[in-house]
Tab-separated table of C-alpha atoms in Angstrom:
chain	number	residue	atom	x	y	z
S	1	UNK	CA	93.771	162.613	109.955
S	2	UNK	CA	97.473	161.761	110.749
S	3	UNK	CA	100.112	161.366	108.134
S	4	UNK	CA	100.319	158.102	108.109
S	5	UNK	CA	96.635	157.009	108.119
S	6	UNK	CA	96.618	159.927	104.938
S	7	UNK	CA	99.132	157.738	103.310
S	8	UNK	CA	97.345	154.479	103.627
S	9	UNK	CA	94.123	155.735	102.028
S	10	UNK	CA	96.377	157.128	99.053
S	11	UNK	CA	97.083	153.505	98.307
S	12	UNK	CA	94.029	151.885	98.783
S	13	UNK	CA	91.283	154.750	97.346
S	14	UNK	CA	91.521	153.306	93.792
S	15	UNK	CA	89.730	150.681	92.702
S	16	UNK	CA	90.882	147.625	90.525
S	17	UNK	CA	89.202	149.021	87.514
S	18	UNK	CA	90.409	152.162	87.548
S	19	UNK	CA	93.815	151.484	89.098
S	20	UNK	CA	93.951	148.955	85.853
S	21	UNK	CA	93.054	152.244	83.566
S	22	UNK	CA	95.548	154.448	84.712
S	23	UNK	CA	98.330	152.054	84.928
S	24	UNK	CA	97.694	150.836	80.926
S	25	UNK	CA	97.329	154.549	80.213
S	26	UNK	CA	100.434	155.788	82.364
S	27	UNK	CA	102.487	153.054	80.313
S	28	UNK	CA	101.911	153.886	76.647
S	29	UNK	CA	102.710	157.518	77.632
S	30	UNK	CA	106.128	158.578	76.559
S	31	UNK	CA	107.993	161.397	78.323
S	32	UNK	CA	110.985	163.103	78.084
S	33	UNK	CA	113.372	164.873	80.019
S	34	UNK	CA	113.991	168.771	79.738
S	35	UNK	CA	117.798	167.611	79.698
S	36	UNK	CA	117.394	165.928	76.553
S	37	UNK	CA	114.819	168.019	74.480
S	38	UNK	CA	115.610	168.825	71.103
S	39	UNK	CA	117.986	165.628	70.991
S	40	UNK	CA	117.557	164.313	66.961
S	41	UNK	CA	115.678	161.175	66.029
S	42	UNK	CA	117.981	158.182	66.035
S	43	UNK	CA	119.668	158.250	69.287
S	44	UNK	CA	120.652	154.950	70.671
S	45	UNK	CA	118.596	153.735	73.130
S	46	UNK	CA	120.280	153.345	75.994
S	47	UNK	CA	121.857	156.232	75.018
S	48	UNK	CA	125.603	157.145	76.647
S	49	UNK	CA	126.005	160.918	77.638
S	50	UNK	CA	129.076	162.731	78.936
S	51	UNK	CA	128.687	165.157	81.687
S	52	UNK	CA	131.613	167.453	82.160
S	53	UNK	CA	132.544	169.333	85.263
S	54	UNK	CA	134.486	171.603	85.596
S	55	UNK	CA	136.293	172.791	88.925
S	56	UNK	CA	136.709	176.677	89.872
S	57	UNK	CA	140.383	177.664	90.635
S	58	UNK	CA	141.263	177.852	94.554
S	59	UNK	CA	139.340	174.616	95.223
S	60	UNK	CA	140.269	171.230	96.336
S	61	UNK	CA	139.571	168.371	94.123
S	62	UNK	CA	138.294	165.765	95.989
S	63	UNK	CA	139.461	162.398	96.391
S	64	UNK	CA	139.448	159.574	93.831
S	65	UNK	CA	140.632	155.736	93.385
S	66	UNK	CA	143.610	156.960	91.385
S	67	UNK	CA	146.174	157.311	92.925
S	68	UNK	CA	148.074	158.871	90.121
S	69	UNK	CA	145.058	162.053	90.082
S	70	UNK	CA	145.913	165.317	89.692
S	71	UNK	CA	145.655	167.170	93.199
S	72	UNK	CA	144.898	170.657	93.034
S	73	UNK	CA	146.399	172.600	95.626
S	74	UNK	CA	144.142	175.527	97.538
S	75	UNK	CA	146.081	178.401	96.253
S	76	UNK	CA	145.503	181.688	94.023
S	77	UNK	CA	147.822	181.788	91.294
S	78	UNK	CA	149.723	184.992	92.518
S	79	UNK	CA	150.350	183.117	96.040
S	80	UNK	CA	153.981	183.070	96.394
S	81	UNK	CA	156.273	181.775	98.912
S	82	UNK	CA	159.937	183.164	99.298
S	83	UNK	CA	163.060	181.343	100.486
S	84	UNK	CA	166.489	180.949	100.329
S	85	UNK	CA	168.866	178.432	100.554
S	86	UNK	CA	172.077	178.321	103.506
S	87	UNK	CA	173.728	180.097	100.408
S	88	UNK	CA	171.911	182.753	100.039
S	89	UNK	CA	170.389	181.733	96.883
S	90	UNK	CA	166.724	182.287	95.938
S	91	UNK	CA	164.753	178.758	95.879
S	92	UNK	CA	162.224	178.694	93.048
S	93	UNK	CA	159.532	176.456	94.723
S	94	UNK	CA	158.277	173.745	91.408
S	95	UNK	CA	154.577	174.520	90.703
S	96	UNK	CA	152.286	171.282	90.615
S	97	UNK	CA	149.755	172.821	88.413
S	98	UNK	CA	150.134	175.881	86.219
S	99	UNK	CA	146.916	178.786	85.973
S	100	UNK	CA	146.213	177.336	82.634
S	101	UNK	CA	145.740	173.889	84.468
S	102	UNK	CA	144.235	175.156	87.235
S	103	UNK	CA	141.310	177.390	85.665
S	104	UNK	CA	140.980	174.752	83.144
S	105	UNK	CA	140.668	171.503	85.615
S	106	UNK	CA	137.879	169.075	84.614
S	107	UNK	CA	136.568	165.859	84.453
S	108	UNK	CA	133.793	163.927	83.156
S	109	UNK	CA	130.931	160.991	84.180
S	110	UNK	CA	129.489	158.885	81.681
S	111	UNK	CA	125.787	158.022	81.835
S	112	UNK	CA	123.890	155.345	80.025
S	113	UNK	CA	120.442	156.627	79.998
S	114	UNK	CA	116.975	156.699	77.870
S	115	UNK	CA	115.805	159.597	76.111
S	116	UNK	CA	112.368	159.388	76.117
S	117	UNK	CA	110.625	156.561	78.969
S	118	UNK	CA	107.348	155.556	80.051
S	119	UNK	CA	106.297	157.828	83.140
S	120	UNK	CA	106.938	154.232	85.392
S	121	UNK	CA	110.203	154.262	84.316
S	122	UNK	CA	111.210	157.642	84.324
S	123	UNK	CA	114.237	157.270	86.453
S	124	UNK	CA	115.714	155.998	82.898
S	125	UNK	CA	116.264	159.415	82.409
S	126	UNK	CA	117.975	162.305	83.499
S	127	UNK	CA	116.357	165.115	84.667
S	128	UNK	CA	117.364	168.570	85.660
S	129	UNK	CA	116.883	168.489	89.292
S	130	UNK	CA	119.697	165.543	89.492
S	131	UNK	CA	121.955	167.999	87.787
S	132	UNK	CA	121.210	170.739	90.364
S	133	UNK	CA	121.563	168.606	93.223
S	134	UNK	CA	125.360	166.819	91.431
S	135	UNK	CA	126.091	171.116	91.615
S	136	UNK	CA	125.190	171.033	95.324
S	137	UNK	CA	127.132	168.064	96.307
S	138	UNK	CA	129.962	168.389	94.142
S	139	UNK	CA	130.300	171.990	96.015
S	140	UNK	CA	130.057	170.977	99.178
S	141	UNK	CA	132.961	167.948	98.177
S	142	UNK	CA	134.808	171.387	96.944
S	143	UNK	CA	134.601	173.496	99.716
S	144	UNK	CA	134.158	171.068	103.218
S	145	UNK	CA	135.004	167.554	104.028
S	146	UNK	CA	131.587	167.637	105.338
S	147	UNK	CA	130.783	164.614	103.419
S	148	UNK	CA	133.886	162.998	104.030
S	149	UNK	CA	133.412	159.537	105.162
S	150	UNK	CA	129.601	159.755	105.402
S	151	UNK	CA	126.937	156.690	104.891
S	152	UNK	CA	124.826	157.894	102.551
S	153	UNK	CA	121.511	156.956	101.114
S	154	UNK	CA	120.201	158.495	97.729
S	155	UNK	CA	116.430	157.354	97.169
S	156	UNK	CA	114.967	157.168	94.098
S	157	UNK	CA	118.292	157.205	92.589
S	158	UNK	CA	117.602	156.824	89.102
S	159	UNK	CA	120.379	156.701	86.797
S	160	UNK	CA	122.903	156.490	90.088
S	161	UNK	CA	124.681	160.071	89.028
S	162	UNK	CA	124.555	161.643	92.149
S	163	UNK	CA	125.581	158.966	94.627
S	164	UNK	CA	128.186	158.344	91.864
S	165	UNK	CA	129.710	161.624	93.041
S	166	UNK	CA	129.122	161.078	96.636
S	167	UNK	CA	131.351	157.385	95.745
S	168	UNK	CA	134.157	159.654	95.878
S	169	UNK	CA	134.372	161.000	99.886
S	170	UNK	CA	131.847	158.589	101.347
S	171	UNK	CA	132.306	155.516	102.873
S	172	UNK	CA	129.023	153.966	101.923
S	173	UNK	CA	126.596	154.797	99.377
S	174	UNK	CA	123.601	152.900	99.281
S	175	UNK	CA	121.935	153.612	95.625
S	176	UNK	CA	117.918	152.915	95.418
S	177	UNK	CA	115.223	152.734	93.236
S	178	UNK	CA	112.197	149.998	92.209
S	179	UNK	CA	112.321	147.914	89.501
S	180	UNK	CA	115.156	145.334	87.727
S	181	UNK	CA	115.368	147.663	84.445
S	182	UNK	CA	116.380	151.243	86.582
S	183	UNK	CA	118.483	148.823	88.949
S	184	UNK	CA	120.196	147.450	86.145
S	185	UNK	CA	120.861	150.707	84.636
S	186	UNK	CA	122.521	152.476	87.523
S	187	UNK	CA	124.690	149.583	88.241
S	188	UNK	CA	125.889	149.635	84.873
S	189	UNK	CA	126.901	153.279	85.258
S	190	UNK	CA	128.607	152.613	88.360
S	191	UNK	CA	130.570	150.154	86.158
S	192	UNK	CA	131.114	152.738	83.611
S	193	UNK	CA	132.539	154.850	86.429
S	194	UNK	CA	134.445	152.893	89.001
S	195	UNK	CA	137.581	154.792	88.245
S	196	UNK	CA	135.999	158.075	90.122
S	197	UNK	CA	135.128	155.866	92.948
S	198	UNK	CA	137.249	156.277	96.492
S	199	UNK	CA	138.869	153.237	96.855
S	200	UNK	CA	137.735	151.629	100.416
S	201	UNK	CA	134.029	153.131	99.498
S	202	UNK	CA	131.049	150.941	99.386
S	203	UNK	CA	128.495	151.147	97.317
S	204	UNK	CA	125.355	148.964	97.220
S	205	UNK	CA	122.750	149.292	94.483
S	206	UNK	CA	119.557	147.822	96.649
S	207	UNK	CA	115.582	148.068	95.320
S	208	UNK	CA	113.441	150.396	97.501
S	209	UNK	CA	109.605	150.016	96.801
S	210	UNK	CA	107.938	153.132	98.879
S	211	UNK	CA	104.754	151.462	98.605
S	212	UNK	CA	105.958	148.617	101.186
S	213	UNK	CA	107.092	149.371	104.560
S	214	UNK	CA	110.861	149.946	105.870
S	215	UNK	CA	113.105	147.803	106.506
S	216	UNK	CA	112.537	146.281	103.185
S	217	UNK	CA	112.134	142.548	103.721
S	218	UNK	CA	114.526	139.757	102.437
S	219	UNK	CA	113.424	138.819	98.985
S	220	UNK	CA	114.450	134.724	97.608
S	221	UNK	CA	113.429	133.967	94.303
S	222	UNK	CA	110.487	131.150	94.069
S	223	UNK	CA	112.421	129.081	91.438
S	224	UNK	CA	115.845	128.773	92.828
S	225	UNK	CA	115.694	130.446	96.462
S	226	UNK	CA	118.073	132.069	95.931
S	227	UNK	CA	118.728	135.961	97.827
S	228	UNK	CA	117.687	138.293	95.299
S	229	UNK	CA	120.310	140.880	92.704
S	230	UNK	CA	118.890	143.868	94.401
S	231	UNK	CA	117.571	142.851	97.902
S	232	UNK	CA	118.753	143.520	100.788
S	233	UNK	CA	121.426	142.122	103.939
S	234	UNK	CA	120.605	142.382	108.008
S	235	UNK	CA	123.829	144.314	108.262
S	236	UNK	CA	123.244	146.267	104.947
S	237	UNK	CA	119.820	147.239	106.660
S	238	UNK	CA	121.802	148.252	110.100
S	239	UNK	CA	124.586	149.857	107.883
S	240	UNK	CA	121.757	152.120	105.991
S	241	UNK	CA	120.085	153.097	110.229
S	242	UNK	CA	123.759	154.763	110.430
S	243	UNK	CA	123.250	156.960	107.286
S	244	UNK	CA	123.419	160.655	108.273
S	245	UNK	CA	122.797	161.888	105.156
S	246	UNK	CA	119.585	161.137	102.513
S	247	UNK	CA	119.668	162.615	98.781
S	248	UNK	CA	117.218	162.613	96.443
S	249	UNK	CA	116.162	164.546	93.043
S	250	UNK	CA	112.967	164.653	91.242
S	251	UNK	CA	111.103	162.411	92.940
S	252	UNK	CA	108.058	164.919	93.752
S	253	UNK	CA	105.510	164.295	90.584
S	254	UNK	CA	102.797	161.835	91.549
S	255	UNK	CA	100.930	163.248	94.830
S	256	UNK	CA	100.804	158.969	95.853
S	257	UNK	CA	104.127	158.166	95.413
S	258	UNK	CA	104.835	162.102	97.327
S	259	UNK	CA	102.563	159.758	100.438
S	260	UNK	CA	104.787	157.580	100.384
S	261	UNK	CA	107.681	158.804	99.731
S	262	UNK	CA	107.429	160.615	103.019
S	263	UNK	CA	106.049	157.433	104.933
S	264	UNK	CA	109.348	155.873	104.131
S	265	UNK	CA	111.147	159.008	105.342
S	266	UNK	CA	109.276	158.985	108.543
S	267	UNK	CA	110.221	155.996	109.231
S	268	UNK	CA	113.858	156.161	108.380
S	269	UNK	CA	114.312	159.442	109.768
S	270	UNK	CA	113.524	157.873	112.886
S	271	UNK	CA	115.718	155.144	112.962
S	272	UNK	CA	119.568	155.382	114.193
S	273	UNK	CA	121.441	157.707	113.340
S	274	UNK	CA	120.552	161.926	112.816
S	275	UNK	CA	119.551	162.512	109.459
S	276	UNK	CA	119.442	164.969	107.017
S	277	UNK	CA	117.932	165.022	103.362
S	278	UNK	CA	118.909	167.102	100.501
S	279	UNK	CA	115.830	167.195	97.927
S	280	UNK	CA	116.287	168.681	94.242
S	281	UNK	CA	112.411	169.081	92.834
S	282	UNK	CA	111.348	170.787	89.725
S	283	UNK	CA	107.695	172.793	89.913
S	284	UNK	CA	105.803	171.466	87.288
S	285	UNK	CA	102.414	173.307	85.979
S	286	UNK	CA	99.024	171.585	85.011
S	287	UNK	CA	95.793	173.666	83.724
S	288	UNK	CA	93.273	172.423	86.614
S	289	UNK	CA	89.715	172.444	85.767
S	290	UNK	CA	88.968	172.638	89.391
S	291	UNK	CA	91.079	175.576	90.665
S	292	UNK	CA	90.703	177.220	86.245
S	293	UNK	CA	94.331	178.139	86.704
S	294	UNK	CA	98.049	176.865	85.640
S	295	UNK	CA	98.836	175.072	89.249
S	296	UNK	CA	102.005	173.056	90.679
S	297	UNK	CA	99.721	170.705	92.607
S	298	UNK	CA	102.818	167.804	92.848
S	299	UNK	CA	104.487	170.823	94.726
S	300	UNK	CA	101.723	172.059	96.743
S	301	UNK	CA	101.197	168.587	98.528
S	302	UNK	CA	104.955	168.059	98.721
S	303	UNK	CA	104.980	171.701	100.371
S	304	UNK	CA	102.211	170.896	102.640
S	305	UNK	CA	104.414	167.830	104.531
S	306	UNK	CA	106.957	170.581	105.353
S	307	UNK	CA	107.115	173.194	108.271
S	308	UNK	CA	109.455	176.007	108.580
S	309	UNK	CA	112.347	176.542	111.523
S	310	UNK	CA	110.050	179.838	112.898
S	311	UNK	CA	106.445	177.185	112.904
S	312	UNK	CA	108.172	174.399	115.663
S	313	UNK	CA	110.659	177.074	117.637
S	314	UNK	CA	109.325	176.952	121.052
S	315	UNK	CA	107.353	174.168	120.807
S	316	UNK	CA	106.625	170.594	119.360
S	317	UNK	CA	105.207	169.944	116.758
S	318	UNK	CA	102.565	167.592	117.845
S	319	UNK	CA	102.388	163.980	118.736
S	320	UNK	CA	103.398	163.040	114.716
S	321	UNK	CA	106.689	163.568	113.289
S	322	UNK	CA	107.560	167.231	111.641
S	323	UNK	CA	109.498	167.645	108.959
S	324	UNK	CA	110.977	171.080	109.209
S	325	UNK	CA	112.133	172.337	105.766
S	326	UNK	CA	114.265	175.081	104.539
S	327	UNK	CA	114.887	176.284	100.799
S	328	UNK	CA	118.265	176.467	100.031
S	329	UNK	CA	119.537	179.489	97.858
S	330	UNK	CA	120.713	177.779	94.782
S	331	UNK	CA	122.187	181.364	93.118
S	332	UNK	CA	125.001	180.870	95.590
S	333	UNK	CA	125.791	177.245	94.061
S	334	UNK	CA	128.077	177.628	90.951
S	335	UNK	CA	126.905	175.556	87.959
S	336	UNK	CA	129.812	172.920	87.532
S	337	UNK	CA	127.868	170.833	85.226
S	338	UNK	CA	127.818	172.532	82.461
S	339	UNK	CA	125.983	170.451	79.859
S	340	UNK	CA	122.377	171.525	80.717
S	341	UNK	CA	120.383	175.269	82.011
S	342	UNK	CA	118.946	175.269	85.159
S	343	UNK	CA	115.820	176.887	84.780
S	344	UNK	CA	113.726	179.031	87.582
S	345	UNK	CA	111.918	176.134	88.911
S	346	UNK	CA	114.575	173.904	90.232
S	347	UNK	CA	114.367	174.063	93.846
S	348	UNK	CA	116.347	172.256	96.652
S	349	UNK	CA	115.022	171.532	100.012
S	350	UNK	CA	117.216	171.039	103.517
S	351	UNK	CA	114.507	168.234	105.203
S	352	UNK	CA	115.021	167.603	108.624
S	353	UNK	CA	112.814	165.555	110.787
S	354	UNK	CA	111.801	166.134	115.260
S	355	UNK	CA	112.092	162.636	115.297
S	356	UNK	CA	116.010	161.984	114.181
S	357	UNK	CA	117.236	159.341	116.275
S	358	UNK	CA	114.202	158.182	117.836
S	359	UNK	CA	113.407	154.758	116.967
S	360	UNK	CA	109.636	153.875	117.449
């Protein structure tokens, strides 16, 4: 059974009755976030959180709106040049950030944000594998202009924080999720953080149901037809084809939404532009009664999408698109944010697909 024709009879199998069960049941359940555990009764709710990082000395710092922002300058400490003036005279060269400064160098994102949610509207949250994946990108900003000036498209965005960071070297960030109330929530923190935004960048915060086919269609409201808060443009859907790079964190939970999660990815991996996505996941462990062992099922399926580089060398890899994934080391990524522990289960996938560019 292709793919595909897997991912269709994920969405139909249930039946109204028990499609009706779950959802009532998956709404009064109330989860929380690893991030936030421990956090004492009484919290606001949305609750505003301040995530701090903090920039190792040598490195760049990328980019921002402000023009007035510190630049840090690629240089050890002990890096001296020596001159002289036509007298003779030793020129002291005027330092534009002292060690102190330099070691000490921060700055800081505010996020509004729930701390407990319904498992539908768990992107209210912040979760650990968003925080991994803000390390990766904010290293990569650090040490490459590899995302300089890239389209980007972060699915599943959540609270927005990690195409928040990408607002400051890209030229487009297109932030997506489903539903008014996450939407609404990750444009507010945009608000709450234009100042770290690249002045000249774009960023669009568009809905992006996985259950429904790309493109996403046009949406005009019954009672006014009017376009829409959160749908899309043509050119906003042409702009997205030229995206070269995909993000997304914690999005791997439910094995249906996993379906079509990749669906969507099939199809816009093979639309425009080469793509790559950059996937932050955290293994999660049920007791199953079938297998009468702790199991990361969520993981399993997601793993079973994936083949490595060694599986499609020397050959295709079959009529169907292949996903070809690689596990990035994250020991070699330093921990800028420092405001949460990573854990041993955070994992983040390179996804790359045979059928980049290829438009069907």
């Amino acid at each position: 059974m292709s793919r595909k024709n897997r991912t269709e009879e994920h969405k139909t199998r249930k039946s109204g009755t028990r499609m009706a069960e779950e959802s009532v049941e998956s709404e009064a359940e109330e989860v929380m976030s690893e991030v936030h555990l421990g956090c004492p009764p009484g919290f606001s709710v949305p609750h505003l959180s301040h995530f701090t990082f903090s920039i190792p000395p040598g490195l760049i710092e990328p980019r921002s709106s402000n023009e007035d922002s510190q630049v840090i300058e690629a240089t050890t400490c002990s890096q001296q040049t020596i001159s002289f003036d036509k007298d003779g005279d030793l020129i002291l060269p005027r330092r534009k950030t002292n060690c102190a400064e330099l070691s000490n160098y921060s700055y800081s994102l505010t996020i509004q944000h729930s701390i407990t949610s319904t498992l539908p509207s768990v992107g209210l949250q912040v979760w650990r594998a968003e925080l991994v994946l803000s390390d990766f990108i904010l290293h990569k900003m650090f040490t490459s202009s590899e995302l300089d000036g890239v389209v980007s498209l972060e699915l599943g965005a959540g609270t927005g924080l990690v195409g928040i960071l990408l607002a400051r070297v890209a030229k487009t960030v297109f932030i997506t999720d489903h539903g008014n109330e996450i939407l609404d929530n990750s444009s507010k923190n945009i608000e709450l953080n234009s100042e770290l935004i690249a002045r000249g960048t774009k960023v669009y915060v568009r809905e992006l149901d996985w259950m429904d086919p790309w493109p996403p269609r046009l949406s005009i409201e019954e009672s006014s037809g009017k376009t829409k808060r959160y749908s899309w443009t043509l050119s906003e859907i042409e702009i997205a084809h030229e995206a070269s790079l995909l993000v997304a964190a914690d999005v791997i939970y439910s094995e249906d939404l996993t379906d079509a999660f990749f669906s969507t990815l099939e199809r816009l991996m093979s639309l425009g532009s080469e793509k790559v996505l950059f996937l932050a996941l955290e293994k999660r462990y049920n007791f199953s009664l079938h297998d009468l062992d702790v199991v990361a099922n969520g993981y399993l399926h997601f793993r079973s999408y994936l083949r490595s580089e060694e599986d499609c060398k020397g050959h295709k890899c079959g009529t169907e698109p292949c996903f070809v994934g690689k596990r990035i080391d994250i020991t070699e990524i330093p921990q800028y944010v420092k405001e949460y522990e990573r854990g041993s289960d955070v994992e983040i996938w390179e996804i790359k697909s045979n059928y980049n560019g290829v438009a069907k």
